[in-house]
Short mmCIF file of C-alpha atoms in Angstrom, two decimals:
data_model
loop_
_atom_site.label_atom_id
_atom_site.label_comp_id
_atom_site.label_asym_id
_atom_site.label_seq_id
_atom_site.Cartn_x
_atom_site.Cartn_y
_atom_site.Cartn_z
CA MET A 1 -28.46 29.13 68.92
CA GLY A 2 -29.49 26.90 65.97
CA ASN A 3 -27.15 25.47 63.63
CA SER A 4 -27.61 26.36 59.76
CA CYS A 5 -26.35 24.98 56.78
CA CYS A 6 -26.23 26.41 53.20
CA PHE A 7 -26.52 24.29 50.07
CA PHE A 8 -27.30 24.88 46.52
CA CYS A 9 -28.25 22.53 43.77
CA THR A 10 -27.53 22.43 39.92
CA CYS A 11 -28.65 20.32 37.19
CA ILE A 12 -26.46 19.00 34.42
CA ASP A 13 -28.12 18.43 31.06
CA GLN A 14 -27.92 15.12 29.20
CA ALA A 15 -25.04 14.70 26.78
CA SER A 16 -22.99 17.08 29.03
CA ILE A 17 -20.50 16.68 31.77
CA GLY A 18 -19.81 19.11 34.64
CA ILE A 19 -16.44 20.02 36.24
CA LEU A 20 -16.67 20.45 39.92
CA GLU A 21 -14.03 22.17 41.82
CA ARG A 22 -13.37 22.61 45.55
CA TRP A 23 -11.54 25.80 46.69
CA GLY A 24 -10.38 26.27 42.94
CA ARG A 25 -8.91 22.73 42.59
CA PHE A 26 -10.61 20.05 40.44
CA GLU A 27 -12.57 17.58 42.54
CA ARG A 28 -14.62 15.30 40.35
CA LEU A 29 -16.84 15.02 37.21
CA ALA A 30 -20.47 15.53 37.42
CA GLU A 31 -22.55 13.40 35.45
CA PRO A 32 -26.00 14.59 33.88
CA GLY A 33 -28.58 14.93 36.47
CA PHE A 34 -29.19 16.62 39.91
CA HIS A 35 -26.36 17.79 41.96
CA LEU A 36 -26.21 19.11 45.53
CA LEU A 37 -23.20 21.42 46.40
CA ASN A 38 -22.00 23.00 49.58
CA PRO A 39 -20.25 26.28 48.96
CA LEU A 40 -19.20 26.50 52.43
CA VAL A 41 -16.59 23.93 51.79
CA GLY A 42 -15.69 25.49 48.57
CA GLN A 43 -17.69 23.32 46.12
CA TRP A 44 -18.89 24.98 42.88
CA VAL A 45 -19.33 24.24 39.16
CA ALA A 46 -16.37 25.40 37.20
CA GLY A 47 -17.72 24.59 33.84
CA ILE A 48 -20.00 22.35 31.79
CA LEU A 49 -18.60 20.57 28.50
CA SER A 50 -20.90 19.08 25.79
CA THR A 51 -20.29 15.55 24.88
CA ARG A 52 -21.95 15.90 21.60
CA ILE A 53 -20.16 15.48 18.31
CA ALA A 54 -19.07 18.97 17.22
CA SER A 55 -17.89 19.83 13.58
CA LEU A 56 -15.06 22.11 12.49
CA ASP A 57 -14.52 23.16 8.80
CA VAL A 58 -10.96 24.15 7.98
CA ARG A 59 -9.91 25.62 4.84
CA ILE A 60 -6.06 25.23 3.95
CA GLU A 61 -4.35 26.71 1.12
CA THR A 62 -1.21 24.93 -0.13
CA LYS A 63 0.50 23.81 -3.42
CA THR A 64 0.87 20.32 -5.14
CA LYS A 65 4.03 18.72 -6.42
CA ASP A 66 3.23 20.20 -9.93
CA ASN A 67 3.16 23.73 -8.56
CA VAL A 68 -0.47 24.09 -8.64
CA PHE A 69 -2.07 26.15 -5.59
CA VAL A 70 -5.18 24.37 -4.25
CA GLN A 71 -7.52 25.11 -1.40
CA LEU A 72 -8.78 22.12 0.68
CA VAL A 73 -11.81 22.13 2.87
CA CYS A 74 -11.58 19.56 5.60
CA SER A 75 -14.53 18.87 7.95
CA ILE A 76 -13.32 17.56 11.40
CA GLN A 77 -15.93 15.87 13.56
CA TYR A 78 -14.75 15.67 17.09
CA ARG A 79 -16.16 15.10 20.81
CA VAL A 80 -15.09 15.35 24.32
CA VAL A 81 -14.14 11.99 25.96
CA LYS A 82 -16.46 11.72 29.02
CA GLU A 83 -13.86 9.96 31.20
CA ASN A 84 -11.10 12.58 30.36
CA ALA A 85 -13.46 15.70 30.47
CA ASP A 86 -11.05 17.40 32.94
CA ASP A 87 -8.19 17.18 30.50
CA ALA A 88 -10.39 18.87 27.95
CA PHE A 89 -11.28 21.48 30.25
CA TYR A 90 -7.96 22.39 31.73
CA GLU A 91 -5.40 21.35 29.13
CA LEU A 92 -6.63 23.31 26.15
CA GLN A 93 -7.72 27.11 26.21
CA ASN A 94 -9.04 26.83 22.49
CA PRO A 95 -9.34 23.39 21.12
CA LYS A 96 -10.42 24.56 17.75
CA GLU A 97 -7.26 26.57 17.04
CA GLN A 98 -5.17 23.41 18.22
CA ILE A 99 -7.07 21.23 15.79
CA GLN A 100 -6.70 23.67 13.05
CA ALA A 101 -3.06 24.03 13.67
CA TYR A 102 -2.36 20.26 13.43
CA VAL A 103 -4.62 19.89 10.27
CA PHE A 104 -2.57 22.80 8.48
CA ASP A 105 0.64 20.90 9.58
CA VAL A 106 -0.25 17.68 8.33
CA VAL A 107 -1.80 18.66 5.06
CA ARG A 108 1.04 21.10 4.20
CA ALA A 109 3.42 18.34 4.65
CA LEU A 110 1.54 15.71 2.65
CA VAL A 111 0.09 17.43 -0.45
CA PRO A 112 3.28 18.89 -1.76
CA ARG A 113 4.37 15.32 -2.31
CA MET A 114 1.31 14.85 -4.71
CA THR A 115 0.37 16.05 -8.18
CA LEU A 116 -3.02 17.69 -8.63
CA ASP A 117 -4.35 14.54 -10.23
CA GLU A 118 -2.79 12.33 -7.51
CA LEU A 119 -4.47 14.58 -4.88
CA PHE A 120 -8.03 14.25 -6.46
CA GLU A 121 -7.44 10.43 -6.59
CA GLN A 122 -6.04 9.97 -3.17
CA LYS A 123 -8.01 12.64 -1.16
CA GLY A 124 -9.13 9.72 1.22
CA GLU A 125 -5.54 9.12 1.97
CA VAL A 126 -5.05 12.63 2.98
CA ALA A 127 -8.03 12.53 5.34
CA LYS A 128 -6.80 9.31 6.80
CA ALA A 129 -3.24 10.72 7.49
CA VAL A 130 -4.83 13.77 9.26
CA LEU A 131 -7.14 11.61 11.34
CA GLU A 132 -4.11 9.45 12.53
CA GLU A 133 -2.17 12.42 13.54
CA LEU A 134 -4.99 14.38 15.18
CA GLU A 135 -6.31 11.24 17.02
CA LYS A 136 -2.70 10.56 18.42
CA VAL A 137 -2.39 14.18 19.63
CA MET A 138 -5.97 15.16 20.84
CA ARG A 139 -6.48 12.09 22.64
CA GLY A 140 -4.05 13.32 25.40
CA TYR A 141 -6.14 16.41 25.72
CA GLY A 142 -9.43 14.53 26.26
CA TYR A 143 -10.77 14.65 22.76
CA SER A 144 -11.72 12.05 20.38
CA ILE A 145 -11.52 12.64 16.50
CA GLU A 146 -14.51 10.67 15.08
CA HIS A 147 -14.15 11.63 11.43
CA ILE A 148 -12.42 13.70 8.80
CA LEU A 149 -14.01 14.36 5.61
CA MET A 150 -12.05 16.16 2.63
CA VAL A 151 -15.23 18.01 1.59
CA ASP A 152 -13.67 19.92 -1.39
CA ILE A 153 -10.63 20.54 -3.45
CA ILE A 154 -10.50 23.88 -5.16
CA PRO A 155 -7.65 24.57 -7.60
CA ASP A 156 -6.89 28.19 -8.87
CA ALA A 157 -9.51 29.49 -11.23
CA SER A 158 -7.03 29.54 -14.13
CA VAL A 159 -6.04 25.86 -13.53
CA ARG A 160 -9.76 24.77 -13.58
CA LYS A 161 -10.12 26.68 -16.77
CA ALA A 162 -7.15 25.13 -18.33
CA MET A 163 -8.26 21.59 -17.00
CA ASN A 164 -11.75 22.01 -18.70
CA GLU A 165 -10.18 23.15 -21.88
CA ILE A 166 -7.91 20.14 -21.99
CA ASN A 167 -10.91 17.76 -21.34
CA ALA A 168 -12.88 19.46 -24.10
CA ALA A 169 -9.90 19.21 -26.49
CA GLN A 170 -9.55 15.56 -25.61
CA ARG A 171 -13.26 14.79 -26.26
CA LEU A 172 -13.33 16.88 -29.40
CA GLN A 173 -10.18 14.93 -30.64
CA LEU A 174 -12.08 11.49 -29.78
CA ALA A 175 -15.13 12.82 -31.66
CA ASN A 176 -13.15 13.70 -34.72
CA VAL A 177 -11.56 10.23 -34.78
CA TYR A 178 -15.04 8.65 -34.61
CA LYS A 179 -16.23 10.99 -37.39
CA GLY A 180 -13.31 10.29 -39.47
CA GLU A 181 -13.93 6.40 -38.96
CA ALA A 182 -17.71 6.94 -39.93
CA GLU A 183 -16.69 8.95 -43.14
CA LYS A 184 -14.11 6.33 -43.90
CA VAL A 185 -16.90 3.52 -43.80
CA LEU A 186 -19.22 5.77 -45.83
CA GLN A 187 -16.69 6.38 -48.72
CA VAL A 188 -15.91 2.70 -48.82
CA LYS A 189 -19.70 1.72 -48.96
CA ARG A 190 -20.18 4.26 -51.40
CA ALA A 191 -17.21 3.00 -53.61
CA GLU A 192 -18.56 -0.46 -53.36
CA ALA A 193 -22.03 0.70 -54.34
CA GLU A 194 -20.50 2.49 -57.34
CA ALA A 195 -18.48 -0.56 -58.40
CA GLU A 196 -21.71 -2.85 -57.99
CA ALA A 197 -23.79 -0.44 -60.05
CA LYS A 198 -21.06 -0.08 -62.67
CA TYR A 199 -20.88 -3.85 -62.93
CA LEU A 200 -24.38 -4.32 -63.10
CA GLY A 201 -24.78 -1.61 -65.65
CA GLY A 202 -21.93 -3.44 -67.86
CA VAL A 203 -23.87 -6.72 -67.47
CA GLY A 204 -27.08 -5.00 -68.68
CA VAL A 205 -25.43 -3.32 -71.57
CA ALA A 206 -23.90 -6.54 -72.66
CA ARG A 207 -27.17 -8.25 -72.47
CA GLN A 208 -28.80 -5.62 -74.23
CA ARG A 209 -26.20 -5.89 -77.01
CA GLN A 210 -26.58 -9.51 -77.09
CA ALA A 211 -30.42 -9.26 -77.54
CA ILE A 212 -29.95 -6.74 -80.35
CA THR A 213 -27.56 -9.11 -82.19
CA ASP A 214 -29.83 -12.10 -81.70
CA GLY A 215 -32.81 -10.09 -82.85
CA LEU A 216 -30.83 -9.02 -86.04
CA ARG A 217 -29.71 -12.56 -86.66
CA GLU A 218 -33.30 -13.68 -86.40
CA ASN A 219 -34.59 -10.97 -88.72
CA ILE A 220 -32.06 -11.66 -91.33
CA LEU A 221 -32.72 -15.50 -91.31
CA ASN A 222 -36.45 -14.89 -91.33
CA PHE A 223 -36.40 -12.33 -94.13
CA SER A 224 -33.93 -14.44 -96.23
CA GLY A 225 -36.03 -17.47 -95.79
CA LYS A 226 -39.23 -15.68 -96.85
CA VAL A 227 -38.09 -13.56 -99.70
CA GLU A 228 -36.03 -15.36 -102.26
CA GLY A 229 -33.15 -13.98 -104.00
CA THR A 230 -32.29 -11.55 -101.04
CA SER A 231 -28.91 -11.70 -99.55
CA SER A 232 -27.92 -11.15 -95.84
CA LYS A 233 -26.13 -7.68 -97.09
CA GLU A 234 -29.40 -6.51 -98.54
CA VAL A 235 -31.40 -7.40 -95.43
CA MET A 236 -28.74 -5.59 -93.15
CA ASP A 237 -28.87 -2.47 -95.29
CA LEU A 238 -32.71 -2.49 -94.96
CA ILE A 239 -32.37 -2.93 -91.22
CA MET A 240 -29.94 -0.13 -90.88
CA ILE A 241 -32.16 2.22 -92.96
CA THR A 242 -35.04 1.40 -90.62
CA GLN A 243 -32.96 1.91 -87.56
CA TYR A 244 -31.68 5.23 -89.00
CA PHE A 245 -35.24 6.66 -89.79
CA ASP A 246 -36.40 5.39 -86.33
CA THR A 247 -33.65 7.44 -84.64
CA ILE A 248 -34.42 10.61 -86.70
CA LYS A 249 -38.06 10.14 -85.57
CA ASP A 250 -36.93 9.77 -81.84
CA LEU A 251 -34.88 12.88 -81.94
CA GLY A 252 -37.78 14.95 -83.39
CA ASN A 253 -40.34 13.71 -80.72
CA SER A 254 -38.01 14.39 -77.92
CA SER A 255 -39.35 16.93 -75.42
CA LYS A 256 -36.08 18.43 -74.96
CA ASN A 257 -35.42 19.27 -78.70
CA THR A 258 -31.88 20.26 -79.61
CA THR A 259 -30.53 21.22 -82.97
CA VAL A 260 -28.65 18.32 -84.43
CA PHE A 261 -26.81 18.86 -87.80
CA ILE A 262 -26.07 15.59 -89.61
CA PRO A 263 -25.51 14.77 -93.38
CA HIS A 264 -28.65 13.22 -94.85
CA GLY A 265 -29.32 11.46 -98.14
CA PRO A 266 -29.50 8.03 -99.74
CA GLY A 267 -25.61 8.01 -100.18
CA HIS A 268 -25.05 9.07 -96.46
CA VAL A 269 -27.37 6.41 -95.25
CA ARG A 270 -25.36 3.90 -97.31
CA ASP A 271 -22.29 5.00 -95.75
CA ILE A 272 -23.75 4.70 -92.18
CA GLY A 273 -24.82 1.22 -93.08
CA ASP A 274 -21.28 0.36 -94.37
CA GLN A 275 -19.67 1.74 -91.19
CA ILE A 276 -21.95 -0.34 -88.84
CA ARG A 277 -21.39 -3.56 -91.03
CA ASN A 278 -17.72 -3.05 -91.04
CA GLY A 279 -17.71 -2.55 -87.23
CA LEU A 280 -19.66 -5.82 -86.82
CA MET A 281 -17.39 -7.73 -89.14
CA GLU A 282 -14.21 -6.27 -87.22
CA ALA A 283 -15.64 -7.32 -84.00
CA SER A 284 -16.32 -10.85 -85.07
CA SER A 285 -12.87 -11.12 -86.74
CA ALA A 286 -11.16 -10.06 -83.37
CA GLN A 287 -13.27 -12.51 -81.38
CA LEU A 288 -12.18 -15.31 -83.73
CA ASN A 289 -8.63 -14.43 -83.38
CA ALA A 290 -8.78 -14.35 -79.70
CA GLU A 291 -10.35 -17.93 -79.72
#
């Protein structure tokens, strides 16, 4: 009668760890590779756990300190600790639900102490708090929490719309301020230009009148010197009459003719000359009194 023995072999994949039992009781961990088991002594593979990093996305709805309801999306990256794979296999029936419950607990305890703006500014602090709490708890169950990312913060749709309107109003207000400053500078520059133009126009008119006066003075002196027996008054009357007829001629030759009714005759010409002469004399008298 010969002896016979019965063995079976199993292979554990890379990045995995096997749980070996004997008669339903944990015996040891099986590293990746080939393993020979003896079922006659109750050895068998109870399960295989992956040691790769797994990712779990958790969506939490809570409210902030300023009573704004928000949804937070956390991405938890975790893995089985190889040395404690037996704890991970036997202690937790559903590790994902356990992780999710702790994330809910930490986030809903921390976020209500922040305003919405503070939450956006300190989302890294929220992720850090969740990481510390999960790492402390899940380490005892054979799991390591590698990273926690606060993927998204989603306020209520009405709140997002209000925030966009506030931002748009602030930018519009700033644009109006810049526009007002630009218009102010433009008006100041326009006023300075008008003042400069008026000043230069006044200087030009003054120079023009000075040239006319100098020209009249030279004409009177030349005429009086060349024609004996003429007085300055007679020369001035002659010049005024000449200017009068030149003005009438310019009115007639203008391309945009208008009807102008003026008294005309020798007596009226003399009256115009007297008025101009009196005006010049009064101006000279006022200038002498001022000096």
